[in-house]
Short mmCIF file of C-alpha atoms and ligand atoms in Angstrom, two decimals:
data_model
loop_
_atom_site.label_atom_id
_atom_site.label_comp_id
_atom_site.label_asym_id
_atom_site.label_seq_id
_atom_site.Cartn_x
_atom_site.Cartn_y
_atom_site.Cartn_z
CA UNK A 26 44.92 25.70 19.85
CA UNK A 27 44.06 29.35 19.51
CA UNK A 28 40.83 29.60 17.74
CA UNK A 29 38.31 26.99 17.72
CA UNK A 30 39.01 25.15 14.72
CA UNK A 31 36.26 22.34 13.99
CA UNK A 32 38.59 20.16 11.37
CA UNK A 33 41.35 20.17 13.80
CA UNK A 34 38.94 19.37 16.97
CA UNK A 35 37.45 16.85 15.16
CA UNK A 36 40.86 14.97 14.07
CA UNK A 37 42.13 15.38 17.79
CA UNK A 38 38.58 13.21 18.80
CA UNK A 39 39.31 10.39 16.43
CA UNK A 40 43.00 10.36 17.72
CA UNK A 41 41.83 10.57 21.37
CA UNK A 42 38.61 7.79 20.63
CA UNK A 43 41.92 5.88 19.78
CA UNK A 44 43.84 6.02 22.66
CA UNK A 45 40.81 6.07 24.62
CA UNK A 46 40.57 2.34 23.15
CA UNK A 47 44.00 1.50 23.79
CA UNK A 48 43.40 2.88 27.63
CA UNK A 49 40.53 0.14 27.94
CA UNK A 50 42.22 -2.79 27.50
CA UNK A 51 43.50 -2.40 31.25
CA UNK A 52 39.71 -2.57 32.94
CA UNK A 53 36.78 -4.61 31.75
CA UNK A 54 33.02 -3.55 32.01
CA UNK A 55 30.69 -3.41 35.74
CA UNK A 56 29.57 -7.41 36.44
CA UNK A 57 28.25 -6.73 39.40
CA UNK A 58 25.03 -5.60 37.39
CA UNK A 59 24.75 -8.97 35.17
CA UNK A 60 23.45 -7.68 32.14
CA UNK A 61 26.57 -4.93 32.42
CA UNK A 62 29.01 -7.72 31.48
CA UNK A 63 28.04 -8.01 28.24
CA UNK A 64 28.87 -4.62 27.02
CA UNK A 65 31.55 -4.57 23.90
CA UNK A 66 34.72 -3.18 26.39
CA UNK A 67 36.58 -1.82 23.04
CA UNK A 68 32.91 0.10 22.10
CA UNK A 69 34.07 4.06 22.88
CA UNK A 70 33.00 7.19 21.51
CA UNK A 71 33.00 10.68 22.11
CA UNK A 72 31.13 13.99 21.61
CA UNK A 73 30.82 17.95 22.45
CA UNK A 74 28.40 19.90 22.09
CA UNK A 75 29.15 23.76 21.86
CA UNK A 76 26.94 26.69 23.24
CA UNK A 77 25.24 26.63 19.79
CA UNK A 78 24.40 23.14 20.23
CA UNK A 79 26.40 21.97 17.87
CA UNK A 80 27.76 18.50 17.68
CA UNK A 81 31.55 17.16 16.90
CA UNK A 82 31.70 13.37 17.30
CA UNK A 83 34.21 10.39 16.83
CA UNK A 84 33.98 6.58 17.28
CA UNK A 85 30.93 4.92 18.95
CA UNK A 86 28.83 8.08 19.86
CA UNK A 87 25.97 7.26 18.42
CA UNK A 88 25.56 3.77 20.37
CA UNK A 89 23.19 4.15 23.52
CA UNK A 90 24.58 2.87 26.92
CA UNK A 91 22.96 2.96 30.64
CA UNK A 92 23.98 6.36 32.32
CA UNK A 93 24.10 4.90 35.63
CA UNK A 94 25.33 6.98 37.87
CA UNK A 95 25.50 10.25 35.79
CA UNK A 96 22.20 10.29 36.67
CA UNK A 97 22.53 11.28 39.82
CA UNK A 98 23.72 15.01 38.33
CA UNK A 99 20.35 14.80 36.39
CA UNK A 100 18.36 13.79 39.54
CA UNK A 101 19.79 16.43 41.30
CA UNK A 102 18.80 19.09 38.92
CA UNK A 103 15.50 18.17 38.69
CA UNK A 104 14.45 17.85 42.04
CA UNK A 105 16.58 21.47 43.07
CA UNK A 106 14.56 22.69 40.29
CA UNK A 107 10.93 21.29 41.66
CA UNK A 108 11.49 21.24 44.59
CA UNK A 109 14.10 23.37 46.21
CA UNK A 110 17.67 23.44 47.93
CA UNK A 111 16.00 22.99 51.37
CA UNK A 112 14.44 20.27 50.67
CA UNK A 113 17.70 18.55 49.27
CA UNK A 114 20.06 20.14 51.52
CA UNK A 115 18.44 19.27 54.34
CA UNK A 116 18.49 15.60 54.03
CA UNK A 117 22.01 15.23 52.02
CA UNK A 118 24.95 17.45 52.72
CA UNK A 119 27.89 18.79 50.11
CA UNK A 120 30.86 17.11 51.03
CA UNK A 121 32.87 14.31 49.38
CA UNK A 122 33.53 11.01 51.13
CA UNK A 123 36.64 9.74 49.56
CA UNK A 124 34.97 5.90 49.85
CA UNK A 125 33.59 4.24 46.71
CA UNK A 126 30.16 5.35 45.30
CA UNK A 127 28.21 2.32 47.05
CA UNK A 128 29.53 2.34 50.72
CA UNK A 129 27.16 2.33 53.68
CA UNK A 130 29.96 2.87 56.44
CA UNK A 131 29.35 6.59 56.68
CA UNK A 132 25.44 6.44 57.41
CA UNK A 133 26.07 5.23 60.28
CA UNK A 134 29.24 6.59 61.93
CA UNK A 135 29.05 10.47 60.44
CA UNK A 136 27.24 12.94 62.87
CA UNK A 137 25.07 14.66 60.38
CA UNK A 138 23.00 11.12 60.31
CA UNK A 139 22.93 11.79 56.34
CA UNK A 140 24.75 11.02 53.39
CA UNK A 141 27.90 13.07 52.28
CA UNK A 142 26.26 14.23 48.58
CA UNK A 143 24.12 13.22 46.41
CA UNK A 144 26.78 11.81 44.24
CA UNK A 145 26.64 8.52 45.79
CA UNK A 146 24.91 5.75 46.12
CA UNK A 147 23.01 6.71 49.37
CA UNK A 148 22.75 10.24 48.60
CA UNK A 149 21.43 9.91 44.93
CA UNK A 150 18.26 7.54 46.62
CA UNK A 151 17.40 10.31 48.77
CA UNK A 152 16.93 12.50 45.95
CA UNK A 153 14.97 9.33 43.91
CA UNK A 154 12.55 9.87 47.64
CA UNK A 155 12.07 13.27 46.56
CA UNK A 156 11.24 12.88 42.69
CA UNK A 157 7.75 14.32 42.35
CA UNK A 158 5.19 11.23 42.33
CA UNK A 159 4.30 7.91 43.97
CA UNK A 160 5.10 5.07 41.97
CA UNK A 161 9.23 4.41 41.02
CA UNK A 162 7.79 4.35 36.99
CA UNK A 163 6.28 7.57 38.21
CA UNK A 164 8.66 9.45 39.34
CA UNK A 165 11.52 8.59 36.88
CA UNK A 166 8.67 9.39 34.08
CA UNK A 167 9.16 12.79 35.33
CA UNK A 168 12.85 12.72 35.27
CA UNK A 169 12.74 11.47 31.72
CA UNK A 170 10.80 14.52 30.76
CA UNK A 171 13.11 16.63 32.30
CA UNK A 172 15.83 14.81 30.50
CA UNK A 173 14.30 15.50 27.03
CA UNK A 174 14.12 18.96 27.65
CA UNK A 175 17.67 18.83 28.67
CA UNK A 176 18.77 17.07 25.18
CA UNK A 177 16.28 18.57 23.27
CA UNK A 178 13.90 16.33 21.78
CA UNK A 179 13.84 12.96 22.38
CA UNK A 180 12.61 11.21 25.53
CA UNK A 181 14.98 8.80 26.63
CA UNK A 182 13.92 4.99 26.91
CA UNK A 183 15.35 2.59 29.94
CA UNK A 184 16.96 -0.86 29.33
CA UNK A 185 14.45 -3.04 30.99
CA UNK A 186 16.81 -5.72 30.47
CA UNK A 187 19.45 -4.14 32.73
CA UNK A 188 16.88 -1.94 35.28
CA UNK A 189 15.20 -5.56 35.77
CA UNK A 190 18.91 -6.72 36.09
CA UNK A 191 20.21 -4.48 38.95
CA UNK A 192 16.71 -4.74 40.74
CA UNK A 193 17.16 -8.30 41.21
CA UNK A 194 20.79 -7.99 42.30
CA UNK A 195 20.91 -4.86 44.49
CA UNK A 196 21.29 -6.17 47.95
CA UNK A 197 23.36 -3.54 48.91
CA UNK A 198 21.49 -0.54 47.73
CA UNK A 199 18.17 -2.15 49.94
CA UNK A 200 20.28 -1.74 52.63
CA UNK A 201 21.36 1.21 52.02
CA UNK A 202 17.92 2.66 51.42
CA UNK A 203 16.40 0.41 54.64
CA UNK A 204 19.16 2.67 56.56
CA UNK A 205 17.43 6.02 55.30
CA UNK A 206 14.28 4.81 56.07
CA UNK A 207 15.40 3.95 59.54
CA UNK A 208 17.14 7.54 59.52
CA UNK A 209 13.49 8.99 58.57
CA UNK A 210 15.75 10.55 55.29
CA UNK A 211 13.40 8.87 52.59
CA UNK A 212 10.29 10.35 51.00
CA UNK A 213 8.90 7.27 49.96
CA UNK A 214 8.40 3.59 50.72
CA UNK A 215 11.40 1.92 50.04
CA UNK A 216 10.45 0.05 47.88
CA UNK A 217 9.11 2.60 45.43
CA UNK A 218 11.79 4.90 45.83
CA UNK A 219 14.54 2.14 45.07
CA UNK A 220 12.47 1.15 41.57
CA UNK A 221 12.74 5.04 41.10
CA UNK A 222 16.83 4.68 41.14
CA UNK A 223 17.07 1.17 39.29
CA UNK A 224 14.85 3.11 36.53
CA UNK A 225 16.58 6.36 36.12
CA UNK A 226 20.18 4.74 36.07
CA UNK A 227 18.64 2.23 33.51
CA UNK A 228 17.88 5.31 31.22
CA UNK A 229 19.30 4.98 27.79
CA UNK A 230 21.48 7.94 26.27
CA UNK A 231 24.63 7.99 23.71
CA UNK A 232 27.61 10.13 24.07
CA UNK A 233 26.03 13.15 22.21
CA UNK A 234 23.46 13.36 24.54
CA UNK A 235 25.49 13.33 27.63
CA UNK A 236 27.72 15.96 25.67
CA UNK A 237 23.95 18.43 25.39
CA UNK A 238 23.37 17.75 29.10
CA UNK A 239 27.38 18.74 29.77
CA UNK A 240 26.53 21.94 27.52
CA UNK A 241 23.27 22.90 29.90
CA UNK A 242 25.89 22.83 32.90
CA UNK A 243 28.25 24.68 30.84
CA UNK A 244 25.63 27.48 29.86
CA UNK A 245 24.83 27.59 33.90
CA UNK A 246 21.52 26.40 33.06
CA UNK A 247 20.63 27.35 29.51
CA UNK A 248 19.33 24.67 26.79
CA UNK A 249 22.12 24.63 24.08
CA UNK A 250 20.47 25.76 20.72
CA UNK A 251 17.62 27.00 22.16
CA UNK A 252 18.54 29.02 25.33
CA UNK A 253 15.94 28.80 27.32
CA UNK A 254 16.54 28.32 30.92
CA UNK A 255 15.99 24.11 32.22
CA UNK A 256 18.19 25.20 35.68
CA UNK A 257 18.88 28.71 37.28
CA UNK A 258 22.29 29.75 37.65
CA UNK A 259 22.59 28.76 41.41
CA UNK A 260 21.22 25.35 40.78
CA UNK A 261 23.85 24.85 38.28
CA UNK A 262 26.70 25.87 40.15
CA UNK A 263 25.60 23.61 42.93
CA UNK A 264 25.74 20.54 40.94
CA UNK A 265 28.72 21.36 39.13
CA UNK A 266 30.66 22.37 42.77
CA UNK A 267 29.60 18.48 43.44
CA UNK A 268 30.53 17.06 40.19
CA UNK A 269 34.03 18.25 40.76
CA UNK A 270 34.57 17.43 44.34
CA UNK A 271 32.37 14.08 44.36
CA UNK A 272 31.72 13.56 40.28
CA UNK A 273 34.67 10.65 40.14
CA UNK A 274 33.75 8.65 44.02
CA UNK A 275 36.75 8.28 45.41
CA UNK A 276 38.83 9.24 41.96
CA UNK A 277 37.59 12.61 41.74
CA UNK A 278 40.61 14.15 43.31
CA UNK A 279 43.00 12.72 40.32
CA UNK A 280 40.62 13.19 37.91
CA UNK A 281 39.87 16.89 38.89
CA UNK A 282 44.06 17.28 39.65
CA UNK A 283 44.91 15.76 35.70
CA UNK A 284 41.47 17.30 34.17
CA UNK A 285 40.33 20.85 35.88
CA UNK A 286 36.30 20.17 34.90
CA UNK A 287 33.38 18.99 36.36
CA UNK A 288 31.72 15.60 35.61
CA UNK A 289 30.26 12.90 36.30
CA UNK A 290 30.37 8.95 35.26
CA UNK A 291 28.28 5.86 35.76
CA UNK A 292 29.24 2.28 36.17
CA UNK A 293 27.67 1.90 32.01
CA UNK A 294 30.88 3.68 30.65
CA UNK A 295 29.45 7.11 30.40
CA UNK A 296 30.92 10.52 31.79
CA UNK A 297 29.72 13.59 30.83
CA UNK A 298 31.86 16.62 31.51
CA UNK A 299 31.04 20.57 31.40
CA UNK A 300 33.41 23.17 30.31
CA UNK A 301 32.29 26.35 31.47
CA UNK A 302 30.95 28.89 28.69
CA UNK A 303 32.14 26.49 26.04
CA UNK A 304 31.26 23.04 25.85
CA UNK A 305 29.76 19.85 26.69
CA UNK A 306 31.66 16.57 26.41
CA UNK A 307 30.56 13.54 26.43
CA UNK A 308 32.68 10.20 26.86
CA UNK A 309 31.96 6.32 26.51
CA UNK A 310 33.42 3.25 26.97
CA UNK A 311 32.41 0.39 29.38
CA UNK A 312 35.27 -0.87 30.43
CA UNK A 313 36.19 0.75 34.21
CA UNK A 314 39.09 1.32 36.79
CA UNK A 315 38.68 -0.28 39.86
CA UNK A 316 36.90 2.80 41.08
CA UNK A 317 34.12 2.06 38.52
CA UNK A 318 34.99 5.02 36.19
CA UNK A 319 35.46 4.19 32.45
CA UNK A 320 39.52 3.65 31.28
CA UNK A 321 38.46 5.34 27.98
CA UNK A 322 36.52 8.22 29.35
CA UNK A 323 39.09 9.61 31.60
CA UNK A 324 42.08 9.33 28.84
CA UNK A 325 39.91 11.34 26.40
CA UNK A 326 38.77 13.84 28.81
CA UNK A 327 41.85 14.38 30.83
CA UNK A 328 43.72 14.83 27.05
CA UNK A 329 40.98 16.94 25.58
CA UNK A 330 41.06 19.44 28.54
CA UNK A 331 45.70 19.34 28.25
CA UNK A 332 45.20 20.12 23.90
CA UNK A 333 42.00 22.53 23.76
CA UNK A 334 43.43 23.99 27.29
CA UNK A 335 39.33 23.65 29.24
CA UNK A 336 41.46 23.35 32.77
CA UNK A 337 38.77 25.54 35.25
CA UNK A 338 41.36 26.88 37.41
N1 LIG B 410 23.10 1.66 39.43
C1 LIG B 410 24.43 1.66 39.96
C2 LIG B 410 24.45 1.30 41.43
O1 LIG B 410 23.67 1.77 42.17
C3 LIG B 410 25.05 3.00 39.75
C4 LIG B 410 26.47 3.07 40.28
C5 LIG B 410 27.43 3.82 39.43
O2 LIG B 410 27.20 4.10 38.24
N2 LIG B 410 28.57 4.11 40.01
O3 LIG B 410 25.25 0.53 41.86
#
């Protein structure tokens, strides 16, 4: 597809919201958060968002889901932004694992004594430990206002239904986080640090909105619409060098082989991808791999990237 032709991109997302459905019925949604379960598994949607800031969206794009996960890119942003790549750097390194997003085994056995990235589960609650405030409602207040920048608009809301869900279920991320303390890698109590990670992954966006945030990465740190600058350049290119080695946990090698772009998804269905100087995309449907990356998501990214040719290298 030569030029960019908005009736024929928008036909190819209804066709690819369609297979993206017929992709799900293989995986079913995250249980291991309770109030996950209940999500609609054929519910999927998609969006972009070009350099303009303007919108193309099929299916269920409009319907709001927990970003889980994806907001670890978000997290990582923000603090970069207020407080600086030593800070980060020197408490989480820049190298993928290959294990799944939640494992401990590393923490112990690597001999940095810190997590791999900030993409997974330990690395993303050192960067909650270095939010700016004291409180976990706090600090992800401040992320939320650094997400509606980032959108443009609206702040987002979080599902107290499923933050109050994971925070009552999380064994494993308390140990996680009790390791950090014990590794002096937390700026926080842990207890106010974890409530700072249930909260921000309990944040509420649709698949336009991951598709504006996708567009900020795309624009190396420039609002879409608006151009003004949320993230410098560097910044940018930091996160987006993570989202494609560490975006997927241990699927980001296929995903990156079959797709070419950055992103990153959450155990709610979401994955929001960046196309450099072009677009944002944003993908949803809840029901996951094995990995914990949505069935739906991947189909309609990898195939958007083959037919509107986004492959980064
Ligand atoms: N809140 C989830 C967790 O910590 C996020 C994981 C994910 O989206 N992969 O388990």
């Amino acid at each position: 597809m030569a030029a960019f032709d908005r009736g024929a991109v928008s036909a190819l997302l209804d066709r690819l919201v369609a297979e993206g459905r017929a992709a799900a019925a293989s995986g079913r949604p995250a249980d291991y958060i309770p109030a996950l379960a209940a999500a609609d598994p054929l519910a999927v949607g998609a969006a972009l968002c070009l350099g303009s800031g303007e919108i193309l969206e099929s299916g269920e794009s409009r319907r709001r889901f927990t970003i889980q996960s994806v907001s670890k890119v978000l997290a990582l942003a923000y603090v970069l932004e207020t407080r600086g790549e030593e800070a980060v750097f020197s408490r989480v390194g820049k190298e993928p694992t290959g294990d799944p997003f939640n494992s401990i085994i590393r923490l112990e056995t690597s001999d940095t004594r810190k997590p791999y990235n900030p993409l997974i589960n330990a690395g993303a609650i050192v960067v909650s430990g270095l939010e700016p405030g004291s409180s976990g409602a706090e600090r992800c207040a401040g992320l939320a206002a650094f997400v509606r920048e980032a959108i443009g608009g609206r702040t987002p809301a979080i599902d107290e239904e499923v933050y109050r869900s994971e925070s009552g279920t999380a064994s494993r991320n308390r140990a996680i986080a009790w390791f950090l303390d014990n590794l002096g890698l937390l700026g926080g109590g842990v207890d106010e640090v974890l409530d700072a990670y249930f909260r921000q992954c309990a944040i509420l966006l649709d698949a336009t909105e991951l598709a504006r945030v996708g567009a900020l990465f795309a624009l190396d740190g420039l609002v879409p619409g608006s151009g003004c600058r949320l993230v410098s350049v560097r910044h940018a290119r930091i996160v987006k060098g993570l989202m494609i080695t560490c975006g997927l946990y241990d699927g980001s090698g296929e995903f990156c082989s079959a797709a070419g772009l950055p992103a990153k998804s959450g155990v709610g269905g979401g994955i929001l991808a960046s196309a450099l100087g072009r677009m944002g995309i944003g993908a949803y449907g809840p029901a996951l791999d094995e990995r914990g990356n949505s069935l739906a998501g991947i189909r309609i990214l990898t195939r958007l990237s083959e037919e509107l040719g986004l492959f980064e290298f």
